[in-house]
Coordinates of C-alpha atoms in Angstrom, one line a residue:
Chain A
M1 CA 46.6 -12.9 -16.0
D2 CA 45.2 -9.4 -16.5
V3 CA 44.7 -8.5 -12.9
R4 CA 46.8 -9.7 -10.0
I5 CA 45.0 -10.3 -6.8
Y6 CA 47.0 -10.1 -3.6
E7 CA 45.2 -12.2 -1.0
V8 CA 45.7 -10.6 2.5
G9 CA 43.0 -12.5 4.4
P10 CA 45.3 -14.7 6.4
R11 CA 47.2 -11.7 7.6
D12 CA 45.3 -8.4 7.4
G13 CA 42.0 -10.2 7.7
L14 CA 42.8 -12.5 10.6
Q15 CA 44.7 -9.9 12.5
N16 CA 41.5 -7.8 12.8
E17 CA 39.3 -10.7 13.9
A18 CA 38.5 -10.8 17.6
Q19 CA 39.0 -14.5 17.8
I20 CA 42.2 -16.4 17.5
V21 CA 41.9 -19.0 14.7
P22 CA 43.7 -22.3 15.4
T23 CA 47.0 -22.9 13.6
E24 CA 45.6 -25.9 11.7
A25 CA 42.7 -23.9 10.4
K26 CA 45.0 -21.1 9.2
I27 CA 47.0 -23.6 7.4
E28 CA 43.9 -25.2 5.8
L29 CA 42.6 -21.8 4.8
I30 CA 45.9 -20.8 3.1
N31 CA 46.1 -24.2 1.3
R32 CA 42.5 -23.7 0.0
L33 CA 43.3 -20.2 -1.1
A34 CA 46.2 -21.4 -3.2
D35 CA 44.0 -24.3 -4.5
A36 CA 41.5 -21.6 -5.7
G37 CA 44.2 -20.1 -7.9
L38 CA 45.3 -17.1 -5.7
A39 CA 48.9 -16.8 -6.5
W40 CA 50.0 -14.1 -4.0
I41 CA 49.1 -14.9 -0.4
E42 CA 50.1 -12.9 2.6
A43 CA 50.2 -15.8 5.0
S44 CA 51.0 -14.2 8.3
S45 CA 52.7 -11.4 10.2
F46 CA 56.0 -11.2 12.2
V47 CA 54.8 -8.2 14.2
N48 CA 55.4 -8.9 17.9
P49 CA 52.7 -11.2 19.2
K50 CA 52.3 -8.8 22.1
W51 CA 50.6 -6.5 19.7
I52 CA 49.0 -9.0 17.3
P53 CA 48.2 -12.2 19.3
Q54 CA 46.0 -13.4 16.6
L55 CA 49.1 -14.2 14.5
A56 CA 51.5 -15.3 17.2
D57 CA 51.7 -18.7 15.4
A58 CA 53.3 -17.2 12.3
D59 CA 56.3 -19.6 12.4
A60 CA 54.1 -22.7 12.8
V61 CA 51.7 -21.6 10.0
L62 CA 54.5 -21.0 7.6
A63 CA 56.1 -24.3 8.5
G64 CA 52.7 -26.1 8.1
I65 CA 51.4 -24.8 4.8
R66 CA 51.8 -26.8 1.6
R67 CA 54.0 -24.5 -0.6
Q68 CA 52.4 -24.8 -4.0
A69 CA 54.5 -24.1 -7.1
G70 CA 53.7 -20.8 -8.7
V71 CA 52.3 -19.3 -5.5
T72 CA 54.2 -16.5 -3.7
Y73 CA 53.8 -16.6 0.1
S74 CA 54.7 -13.5 2.0
A75 CA 54.5 -12.1 5.5
L76 CA 54.4 -8.7 7.1
V77 CA 57.8 -7.7 8.6
P78 CA 58.1 -4.7 10.9
N79 CA 61.7 -4.8 11.8
Q80 CA 65.0 -6.8 11.9
R81 CA 63.7 -9.5 14.2
G82 CA 60.7 -10.0 11.9
L83 CA 63.1 -10.3 8.9
E84 CA 65.1 -13.0 10.7
R85 CA 62.0 -15.0 11.4
A86 CA 60.9 -14.6 7.7
M87 CA 64.3 -15.8 6.5
A88 CA 64.1 -18.8 8.9
A89 CA 60.7 -19.6 7.5
G90 CA 62.2 -19.7 4.0
L91 CA 60.0 -16.9 2.6
R92 CA 61.0 -15.4 -0.7
E93 CA 58.8 -12.3 -0.2
I94 CA 58.0 -10.0 2.7
A95 CA 56.1 -6.8 3.2
V96 CA 57.1 -3.7 5.2
F97 CA 54.7 -0.9 6.1
L98 CA 54.3 2.7 7.3
S99 CA 51.7 5.4 7.1
A100 CA 51.4 8.5 4.9
S101 CA 50.0 10.2 8.0
E102 CA 52.6 11.2 10.6
T103 CA 50.1 10.9 13.5
H104 CA 48.9 7.5 12.4
N105 CA 52.4 6.2 12.0
Q106 CA 53.3 7.5 15.5
K107 CA 50.3 5.9 17.1
N108 CA 50.6 2.7 15.2
I109 CA 54.3 1.9 15.7
N110 CA 55.7 4.7 18.1
K111 CA 58.0 6.2 15.5
S112 CA 58.0 9.1 13.1
I113 CA 57.8 8.5 9.4
A114 CA 61.5 9.6 9.1
Q115 CA 62.6 7.1 11.8
T116 CA 60.6 4.4 10.2
L117 CA 62.2 5.0 6.8
V118 CA 65.7 4.7 8.3
L119 CA 64.8 1.4 10.0
L120 CA 63.1 0.0 6.9
A121 CA 66.0 1.0 4.7
D122 CA 68.2 -1.4 6.7
V123 CA 65.6 -4.2 6.7
V124 CA 65.0 -3.9 3.0
K125 CA 68.7 -3.8 2.2
Q126 CA 69.2 -7.1 3.9
A127 CA 66.2 -8.7 2.4
V128 CA 67.2 -7.6 -1.1
A129 CA 70.7 -8.9 -0.5
A130 CA 69.2 -12.2 0.5
K131 CA 67.3 -12.2 -2.9
M132 CA 63.9 -11.7 -1.3
R133 CA 61.3 -9.5 -2.9
V134 CA 59.9 -6.7 -0.7
R135 CA 56.5 -5.2 -0.9
G136 CA 55.6 -1.9 0.8
Y137 CA 52.3 -0.9 2.3
V138 CA 51.5 2.8 2.7
S139 CA 48.4 3.3 4.8
T140 CA 46.1 6.2 5.4
V141 CA 46.7 7.6 1.9
F142 CA 43.1 8.7 1.4
G143 CA 42.4 9.8 5.0
C144 CA 43.6 9.3 8.6
P145 CA 41.5 8.5 11.6
Y146 CA 43.5 11.2 13.5
E147 CA 44.5 13.8 11.0
G148 CA 41.5 13.6 8.7
E149 CA 42.9 14.7 5.3
V150 CA 46.4 13.4 4.4
S151 CA 48.5 15.3 1.9
L152 CA 49.3 13.6 -1.4
A153 CA 52.8 15.0 -1.1
S154 CA 53.4 12.8 1.9
T155 CA 52.3 9.7 0.0
L156 CA 54.5 10.6 -3.0
K157 CA 57.5 11.1 -0.7
V158 CA 57.0 7.9 1.2
T159 CA 56.4 5.9 -2.1
E160 CA 59.6 7.4 -3.6
A161 CA 61.6 6.5 -0.5
L162 CA 60.4 2.9 -0.5
L163 CA 61.1 2.4 -4.2
A164 CA 64.5 3.8 -3.8
M165 CA 65.3 1.3 -1.1
G166 CA 64.5 -1.6 -3.4
V167 CA 60.9 -2.3 -2.6
Y168 CA 59.3 -3.7 -5.7
E169 CA 55.7 -2.7 -5.3
I170 CA 53.8 -0.1 -3.2
S171 CA 50.4 -1.0 -2.0
I172 CA 48.5 2.3 -1.6
G173 CA 46.0 1.9 1.2
D174 CA 42.6 3.4 2.1
T175 CA 43.0 2.3 5.7
I176 CA 39.7 3.7 7.0
G177 CA 37.7 3.2 3.9
V178 CA 36.9 6.8 3.2
A179 CA 38.0 7.1 -0.4
T180 CA 35.6 7.7 -3.3
P181 CA 36.3 7.3 -7.0
K182 CA 37.2 10.9 -7.6
Q183 CA 39.9 10.9 -5.0
V184 CA 41.1 7.5 -6.2
H185 CA 41.5 9.0 -9.7
E186 CA 43.4 12.0 -8.3
V187 CA 45.8 10.0 -6.2
F188 CA 46.6 7.3 -8.7
A189 CA 46.9 9.7 -11.6
A190 CA 49.5 11.5 -9.6
L191 CA 51.3 8.4 -8.5
V192 CA 51.3 6.9 -12.0
K193 CA 52.7 10.2 -13.3
E194 CA 55.7 9.9 -11.0
F195 CA 56.2 6.2 -10.8
S196 CA 55.7 3.2 -13.1
R197 CA 52.2 1.8 -12.8
E198 CA 53.6 -1.7 -12.5
R199 CA 55.1 -0.6 -9.2
L200 CA 51.7 0.3 -7.7
A201 CA 48.9 -1.7 -6.2
A202 CA 45.7 -0.6 -4.5
H203 CA 44.5 -1.7 -1.0
F204 CA 40.9 -0.7 -0.6
H205 CA 38.6 -1.1 2.4
D206 CA 34.9 -1.4 1.9
T207 CA 34.0 0.4 5.2
R208 CA 31.5 2.7 3.4
G209 CA 30.6 0.4 0.5
T210 CA 32.9 2.2 -2.0
G211 CA 35.5 -0.6 -2.3
L212 CA 34.6 -1.9 -5.7
A213 CA 33.8 1.5 -7.1
N214 CA 37.3 2.5 -6.1
V215 CA 38.8 -0.5 -7.7
V216 CA 37.1 0.5 -11.0
A217 CA 38.6 4.0 -10.7
A218 CA 42.1 2.6 -10.0
L219 CA 41.7 0.2 -13.0
E220 CA 41.0 3.3 -15.1
E221 CA 44.2 4.8 -14.0
G222 CA 46.1 1.7 -15.1
I223 CA 46.5 -0.1 -11.8
R224 CA 46.4 -3.9 -12.2
T225 CA 47.1 -5.3 -8.7
F226 CA 44.5 -5.2 -5.9
D227 CA 44.7 -6.5 -2.3
S228 CA 41.6 -8.2 -1.0
S229 CA 40.5 -10.6 1.8
I230 CA 38.6 -13.8 1.6
G231 CA 35.1 -13.4 2.8
G232 CA 35.8 -9.7 3.5
L233 CA 37.6 -11.1 6.6
G234 CA 38.8 -8.5 9.1
G235 CA 37.3 -5.2 10.0
C236 CA 38.2 -1.6 10.7
P237 CA 40.5 -1.2 13.8
Y238 CA 39.2 2.3 14.1
A239 CA 35.5 1.5 14.0
P240 CA 34.9 -1.9 15.6
G241 CA 32.0 -3.6 14.0
A242 CA 32.5 -1.8 10.7
S243 CA 33.7 -3.5 7.6
G244 CA 37.4 -3.6 6.4
N245 CA 39.1 -5.1 3.4
I246 CA 37.2 -5.6 0.2
A247 CA 36.2 -9.2 -0.2
T248 CA 38.1 -11.4 -2.7
E249 CA 34.9 -13.0 -3.9
E250 CA 33.5 -9.7 -4.9
L251 CA 36.6 -8.4 -6.5
V252 CA 36.9 -11.6 -8.6
Y253 CA 33.2 -11.5 -9.4
M254 CA 33.4 -8.0 -10.7
L255 CA 36.7 -8.4 -12.6
N256 CA 35.4 -11.5 -14.3
G257 CA 32.3 -9.7 -15.4
M258 CA 34.4 -6.9 -16.8
G259 CA 36.5 -9.3 -18.8
Y260 CA 39.6 -9.3 -16.7
R261 CA 41.4 -12.6 -16.0
T262 CA 42.4 -13.3 -12.4
G263 CA 43.4 -17.0 -12.5
V264 CA 40.9 -17.6 -9.7
D265 CA 38.4 -20.4 -9.6
Q266 CA 35.2 -18.8 -8.1
Q267 CA 33.8 -22.1 -7.0
K268 CA 36.9 -23.1 -5.0
L269 CA 37.1 -19.6 -3.7
A270 CA 33.6 -19.8 -2.4
E271 CA 34.5 -23.0 -0.7
A272 CA 37.5 -21.4 1.0
G273 CA 35.2 -18.5 2.1
R274 CA 32.6 -20.9 3.5
Y275 CA 35.4 -22.8 5.3
I276 CA 36.7 -19.9 7.2
Q277 CA 33.2 -18.6 7.9
Q278 CA 32.4 -21.9 9.5
V279 CA 35.6 -21.9 11.5
L280 CA 34.9 -18.4 12.8
G281 CA 31.3 -19.2 13.5
R282 CA 30.2 -15.7 12.4
E283 CA 28.7 -14.5 9.1
L284 CA 31.4 -12.8 7.1
P285 CA 30.8 -9.5 5.2
S286 CA 31.3 -10.8 1.7
K287 CA 28.0 -10.3 -0.2
V288 CA 29.0 -12.9 -2.8
L289 CA 29.6 -15.4 0.0
K290 CA 26.2 -14.5 1.4
A291 CA 24.5 -14.9 -2.0
S292 CA 26.2 -18.2 -2.6
C293 CA 25.2 -19.5 0.8
A294 CA 21.6 -18.4 0.3
A295 CA 19.2 -21.3 0.0
G296 CA 16.9 -21.1 -3.0
A297 CA 13.3 -20.4 -2.2
A298 CA 10.1 -19.6 -4.0
P299 CA 9.9 -15.8 -4.1
Q300 CA 6.8 -13.9 -3.3
K301 CA 4.5 -13.2 -6.2
G302 CA 3.9 -9.6 -7.1
A303 CA 7.3 -8.8 -5.8
G304 CA 7.0 -5.9 -8.2
A305 CA 10.0 -4.1 -9.1
S306 CA 12.5 -5.7 -6.7
Chain B
M1 CA 20.7 19.1 -7.3
D2 CA 23.1 17.2 -9.5
V3 CA 21.9 13.7 -8.8
R4 CA 18.3 12.7 -7.9
I5 CA 17.9 9.9 -5.4
Y6 CA 14.7 8.0 -5.4
E7 CA 14.2 6.5 -2.0
V8 CA 12.5 3.1 -2.2
G9 CA 13.2 1.8 1.3
P10 CA 9.6 2.1 2.6
R11 CA 8.3 0.1 -0.4
D12 CA 11.0 -2.1 -2.1
G13 CA 12.9 -2.4 1.1
L14 CA 10.1 -3.2 3.5
Q15 CA 8.3 -5.5 1.1
N16 CA 11.4 -7.7 1.3
E17 CA 11.7 -7.8 5.0
A18 CA 10.5 -10.9 6.8
Q19 CA 8.9 -8.8 9.6
I20 CA 5.9 -6.6 9.2
V21 CA 6.8 -3.1 10.5
P22 CA 4.0 -1.3 12.4
T23 CA 2.1 1.4 10.5
E24 CA 3.3 4.1 13.0
A25 CA 6.9 3.1 12.4
K26 CA 6.5 3.3 8.6
I27 CA 5.1 6.8 9.0
E28 CA 7.9 7.9 11.3
L29 CA 10.5 6.5 8.9
I30 CA 9.0 8.2 5.9
N31 CA 8.8 11.5 7.8
R32 CA 12.5 11.2 8.8
L33 CA 13.5 10.4 5.2
A34 CA 11.9 13.5 4.0
D35 CA 13.5 15.5 6.9
A36 CA 16.8 14.2 5.7
G37 CA 16.3 15.9 2.3
L38 CA 15.1 12.9 0.2
A39 CA 12.7 14.5 -2.2
W40 CA 11.4 11.4 -4.0
I41 CA 10.0 8.7 -1.7
E42 CA 8.2 5.6 -2.7
A43 CA 6.1 5.3 0.4
S44 CA 4.2 2.0 -0.2
S45 CA 2.7 -0.4 -2.6
F46 CA -0.9 -1.1 -3.7
V47 CA -0.1 -4.6 -4.8
N48 CA -2.7 -7.0 -3.3
P49 CA -1.9 -7.5 0.4
K50 CA -2.4 -11.2 -0.2
W51 CA 0.9 -11.1 -2.0
I52 CA 2.7 -8.4 -0.1
P53 CA 1.3 -8.5 3.5
Q54 CA 4.2 -6.3 4.7
L55 CA 2.6 -3.3 3.0
A56 CA -1.1 -4.1 3.6
D57 CA -1.4 -0.8 5.4
A58 CA -0.6 1.3 2.4
D59 CA -3.7 3.4 2.7
A60 CA -3.1 4.1 6.4
V61 CA 0.5 5.0 5.9
L62 CA -0.2 7.4 3.1
A63 CA -3.0 9.0 5.2
G64 CA -0.6 9.3 8.2
I65 CA 2.6 10.7 6.8
R66 CA 3.3 14.5 7.0
R67 CA 3.3 15.5 3.3
Q68 CA 6.3 17.9 3.2
A69 CA 6.4 20.6 0.5
G70 CA 8.9 19.8 -2.2
V71 CA 8.8 16.1 -1.6
T72 CA 7.2 13.7 -4.1
Y73 CA 5.5 10.7 -2.5
S74 CA 4.7 7.8 -4.7
A75 CA 3.5 4.2 -4.5
L76 CA 3.7 1.1 -6.6
V77 CA 0.5 0.4 -8.6
P78 CA 0.0 -3.0 -10.3
N79 CA -3.4 -2.4 -11.8
Q80 CA -6.7 -0.5 -11.9
R81 CA -7.6 -1.3 -8.3
G82 CA -4.2 0.0 -7.2
L83 CA -4.6 3.2 -9.2
E84 CA -8.0 3.8 -7.5
R85 CA -6.4 3.5 -4.1
A86 CA -3.5 5.8 -5.2
M87 CA -6.0 8.4 -6.3
A88 CA -8.0 8.1 -3.1
A89 CA -4.8 8.6 -1.2
G90 CA -4.2 11.9 -3.1
L91 CA -0.9 10.8 -4.7
R92 CA 0.5 12.8 -7.5
E93 CA 2.9 10.1 -8.6
I94 CA 2.7 6.3 -9.0
A95 CA 5.0 3.6 -10.4
V96 CA 4.1 0.7 -12.6
F97 CA 6.3 -2.3 -13.2
L98 CA 7.1 -5.2 -15.5
S99 CA 10.1 -7.4 -16.4
A100 CA 12.4 -7.5 -19.4
S101 CA 12.4 -11.3 -19.0
E102 CA 9.3 -13.1 -20.1
T103 CA 9.6 -15.9 -17.6
H104 CA 10.2 -13.6 -14.7
N105 CA 7.2 -11.5 -15.7
Q106 CA 5.0 -14.6 -15.9
K107 CA 6.2 -16.0 -12.6
N108 CA 5.9 -12.6 -10.8
I109 CA 2.5 -11.5 -12.0
N110 CA 1.0 -14.4 -14.0
K111 CA 0.9 -12.5 -17.3
S112 CA 3.0 -12.2 -20.4
I113 CA 4.9 -9.0 -21.1
A114 CA 2.5 -8.3 -23.9
Q115 CA -0.6 -8.7 -21.7
T116 CA 1.0 -6.5 -19.0
L117 CA 1.7 -3.7 -21.5
V118 CA -2.0 -3.8 -22.5
L119 CA -3.1 -3.6 -18.9
L120 CA -0.6 -0.9 -18.0
A121 CA -1.5 1.3 -21.0
D122 CA -4.9 1.6 -19.6
V123 CA -3.8 2.4 -16.1
V124 CA -1.2 4.9 -17.3
K125 CA -3.7 6.6 -19.5
Q126 CA -6.1 7.2 -16.6
A127 CA -3.3 8.3 -14.3
V128 CA -2.0 10.8 -16.9
A129 CA -5.5 12.1 -17.5
A130 CA -5.8 12.7 -13.7
K131 CA -2.5 14.7 -14.0
M132 CA -0.5 12.2 -12.1
R133 CA 3.1 11.4 -13.0
V134 CA 3.9 7.8 -13.7
R135 CA 7.3 6.1 -13.3
G136 CA 8.0 2.7 -14.8
Y137 CA 10.2 -0.1 -13.4
V138 CA 11.8 -2.6 -15.8
S139 CA 13.2 -5.5 -13.8
T140 CA 15.7 -8.2 -14.7
V141 CA 17.4 -6.1 -17.3
F142 CA 20.9 -7.4 -16.5
G143 CA 19.9 -11.0 -15.7
C144 CA 17.0 -13.1 -14.7
P145 CA 16.8 -15.8 -12.0
Y146 CA 15.0 -18.1 -14.4
E147 CA 16.3 -17.2 -17.9
G148 CA 19.9 -16.2 -17.0
E149 CA 20.8 -13.7 -19.7
V150 CA 18.2 -11.3 -20.8
S151 CA 18.3 -9.7 -24.3
L152 CA 18.9 -5.9 -24.5
A153 CA 16.3 -5.9 -27.3
S154 CA 13.6 -6.8 -24.8
T155 CA 14.6 -4.0 -22.4
L156 CA 14.6 -1.5 -25.3
K157 CA 11.2 -2.7 -26.5
V158 CA 9.6 -2.5 -23.0
T159 CA 11.2 0.9 -22.3
E160 CA 9.9 2.3 -25.6
A161 CA 6.4 1.0 -24.9
L162 CA 6.3 2.5 -21.5
L163 CA 7.5 5.9 -22.7
A164 CA 5.0 5.9 -25.5
M165 CA 2.2 5.4 -22.9
G166 CA 3.2 8.5 -21.1
V167 CA 5.5 7.1 -18.4
Y168 CA 7.9 9.9 -17.5
E169 CA 10.9 7.9 -16.3
I170 CA 12.1 4.3 -16.7
S171 CA 14.0 2.8 -13.8
I172 CA 16.2 0.1 -15.2
G173 CA 16.7 -2.6 -12.7
D174 CA 19.3 -5.2 -11.8
T175 CA 16.9 -7.3 -9.9
I176 CA 19.3 -10.1 -8.9
G177 CA 22.4 -7.9 -8.5
V178 CA 24.5 -9.6 -11.2
A179 CA 25.5 -6.6 -13.2
T180 CA 29.1 -5.5 -13.4
P181 CA 30.3 -2.1 -14.8
K182 CA 31.0 -3.3 -18.3
Q183 CA 27.4 -4.5 -18.8
V184 CA 26.1 -1.4 -17.2
H185 CA 28.0 0.7 -19.7
E186 CA 26.7 -1.4 -22.6
V187 CA 23.1 -1.3 -21.5
F188 CA 22.9 2.4 -20.6
A189 CA 24.9 3.4 -23.7
A190 CA 22.3 1.6 -25.8
L191 CA 19.4 3.1 -23.9
V192 CA 20.8 6.6 -23.9
K193 CA 21.2 6.3 -27.7
E194 CA 17.5 5.5 -28.2
F195 CA 15.9 7.6 -25.4
S196 CA 16.7 10.8 -23.7
R197 CA 18.9 10.2 -20.6
E198 CA 16.5 12.4 -18.5
R199 CA 14.0 9.6 -19.0
L200 CA 16.2 7.0 -17.5
A201 CA 17.1 6.0 -13.9
A202 CA 19.1 3.1 -12.5
H203 CA 17.9 0.7 -9.9
F204 CA 20.9 -1.4 -8.7
H205 CA 21.1 -4.2 -6.2
D206 CA 24.2 -4.8 -4.1
T207 CA 23.8 -8.6 -3.9
R208 CA 27.4 -9.2 -5.1
G209 CA 28.9 -6.0 -3.8
T210 CA 29.0 -4.3 -7.3
G211 CA 26.2 -1.7 -6.5
L212 CA 28.2 1.4 -6.3
A213 CA 30.7 0.4 -9.0
N214 CA 27.6 0.1 -11.2
V215 CA 26.4 3.5 -10.2
V216 CA 29.7 5.0 -11.3
A217 CA 29.4 3.3 -14.7
A218 CA 25.8 4.6 -15.1
L219 CA 26.9 8.1 -14.1
E220 CA 29.6 7.9 -16.8
E221 CA 26.8 7.1 -19.3
G222 CA 24.9 10.3 -18.2
I223 CA 22.4 8.8 -15.8
R224 CA 21.5 11.1 -13.0
T225 CA 18.7 9.3 -11.1
F226 CA 19.4 6.4 -8.8
D227 CA 17.1 4.3 -6.7
S228 CA 18.3 3.2 -3.2
S229 CA 17.0 2.0 0.1
I230 CA 17.7 3.4 3.6
G231 CA 20.1 1.1 5.4
G232 CA 20.1 -1.2 2.5
L233 CA 16.7 -2.4 3.7
G234 CA 15.3 -5.3 1.9
G235 CA 17.0 -8.3 0.4
C236 CA 16.9 -10.5 -2.7
P237 CA 13.7 -12.4 -3.1
Y238 CA 15.6 -15.0 -5.1
A239 CA 18.4 -15.6 -2.5
P240 CA 17.0 -15.2 1.0
G241 CA 19.7 -13.9 3.3
A242 CA 21.5 -12.1 0.4
S243 CA 21.6 -8.4 0.1
G244 CA 19.3 -6.3 -2.1
N245 CA 18.9 -2.6 -2.9
I246 CA 22.0 -0.4 -2.6
A247 CA 22.0 1.6 0.6
T248 CA 21.0 5.2 0.4
E249 CA 23.7 6.1 2.9
E250 CA 26.4 4.6 0.7
L251 CA 25.1 6.2 -2.4
V252 CA 25.0 9.6 -0.8
Y253 CA 28.4 9.1 0.7
M254 CA 30.0 8.3 -2.6
L255 CA 28.2 10.9 -4.6
N256 CA 29.2 13.6 -2.1
G257 CA 32.8 12.5 -2.3
M258 CA 32.6 12.7 -6.0
G259 CA 31.3 16.3 -5.9
Y260 CA 27.7 15.6 -6.8
R261 CA 25.0 17.3 -4.9
T262 CA 22.1 15.2 -3.7
G263 CA 20.3 17.6 -1.3
V264 CA 20.6 14.9 1.4
D265 CA 21.8 15.6 5.0
Q266 CA 24.0 12.7 5.8
Q267 CA 23.6 13.2 9.6
K268 CA 19.8 13.1 9.4
L269 CA 20.0 10.2 7.0
A270 CA 22.1 8.3 9.5
E271 CA 19.4 8.9 12.1
A272 CA 16.7 7.6 9.9
G273 CA 18.8 4.5 9.2
R274 CA 19.4 3.9 12.9
Y275 CA 15.7 4.4 13.6
I276 CA 14.5 1.7 11.2
Q277 CA 17.4 -0.6 12.3
Q278 CA 16.2 -0.3 15.9
V279 CA 12.6 -0.9 14.9
L280 CA 13.5 -4.0 13.0
G281 CA 15.9 -5.2 15.7
R282 CA 18.3 -6.6 13.1
E283 CA 21.6 -5.2 11.8
L284 CA 21.0 -3.6 8.4
P285 CA 23.4 -4.2 5.5
S286 CA 24.5 -0.6 5.0
K287 CA 28.2 -0.3 5.7
V288 CA 28.0 3.4 6.2
L289 CA 25.3 2.8 8.9
K290 CA 27.6 0.1 10.5
A291 CA 30.5 2.5 10.4
S292 CA 28.5 5.3 11.9
C293 CA 27.2 3.1 14.7
A294 CA 30.6 1.7 15.5
A295 CA 31.9 2.8 18.9
G296 CA 35.3 4.4 18.8
A297 CA 37.9 2.3 20.5
A298 CA 41.7 2.4 20.8
P299 CA 43.0 0.3 17.9
Q300 CA 45.7 -2.3 18.4
K301 CA 49.3 -1.1 18.0
G302 CA 51.3 -2.5 15.2
A303 CA 48.1 -2.9 13.3
G304 CA 50.5 -2.7 10.4
A305 CA 49.1 -2.1 7.0
S306 CA 45.4 -2.4 7.8

């Protein structure tokens, strides 16, 4: 498998949807995603349901999904309580998170970056001791909705701290979808210089249409793991109505075309996308999904240079 | 100006919209696009209104727009009759078109490629004699809705023939939005080897989300002119409901971020996009437009690694 796709739709996607998807539908979606060949699936979040009601049923979802061999199921864990729930659910992998921007971190979880690192060090230590693998998300690397520009130094510092704790992979996030290829090259070139590229992943948002262009830039810097969301599920919490995660269908389409293997069956993936689109009753952002749903029709003559 | 943007929204965009936009609104849109700094604007099409009713008012539109100094206004011209109308409208630039795929050409304009080249040679000759500049569109370069794969040889042949006629620039089109960066590299590397890169432009569709990634690949091959459509106006005539032209807002956003100058004022561009979106009464595909329209709101806490 040349490129690893980390499917975050059931967590990052659904947590940003206005509606609450029924537990059975979440379970069905996750099973279909695994059927489509996605081998890393972030199935839910153990963040307090008070904050993320959309994923209050995390325990039930994890209990209900059919755990397929060869598939890694994970969940977002903010703290000790979340870790305990993850362990109870029998998960082998969890993900912790913080921001490269001090203001964003504060507004998001009411702690400074330093305080968060102390808390996470303890959570990660326990997880590692329990033989779990821990992934780490660093958000607002390319820009912050509050601070604007975010220093590369902050990202490097946080990345180093997480790796030192025992986190196996750092997913570098463009939380508000402002990155363009030049900045992606700069950031990943710097990260790859300090840390091994196998320890890095890219988490791009397509808020301004630059998602896949940024993937290409990261590929050129040696990155081989990308987060994406089925159907482009989710949105931008800082710009309601705007787009969020890059769509898994588009990522797979482009990677296939470029000769990279992903292990994903595009047909089954399309079915999973159509399924969740139907459950939500709203048209999802994924253009590949739109194109695959489009009914064939006789085009106009003289369409010219369309 | 490092990158030249050829705005095709008023023609390629509007011809693919289901609704017919009133003449006054088309005029207002074109004026706003010029105000935003777009210096090449394809204002309409002289294809028979029987085929493209959306642009039946081409003469009235061209008569009504405020011709700004430094802006080149053009129109699509399929034949002799179209050329006469373009001349009557006082245009200094026109665009002719044909397909790299024989089947697509036949289905689109009821002629073989060879027949079309004969017809166009005559039209171009007259246009050039009248001191007009002629642009040439080659569609289905990266794939055809009927033939599937299209040979590079066909594209090279058609490009050479058009240039020999006196066409000043060939816009190489991904009509059905199937191209991925690898193919873009291959096609443009071959074209740039045979023909001067200043004679080439790229016309990408974002039907599968790869539009901007393809722009980056073409930039890497030395291409510096890109066609785009305000708001991502238009669609795919072969997959109704699917997306079409790359959105000008997204192209400008990315190019700016990469350090290329386009001469376009993003603020005024956003206003033009909001204007036509309001006229059409439907949400346009451009993600930058969506993000700029998105009302600010307090995001959820514990949004985690969005």
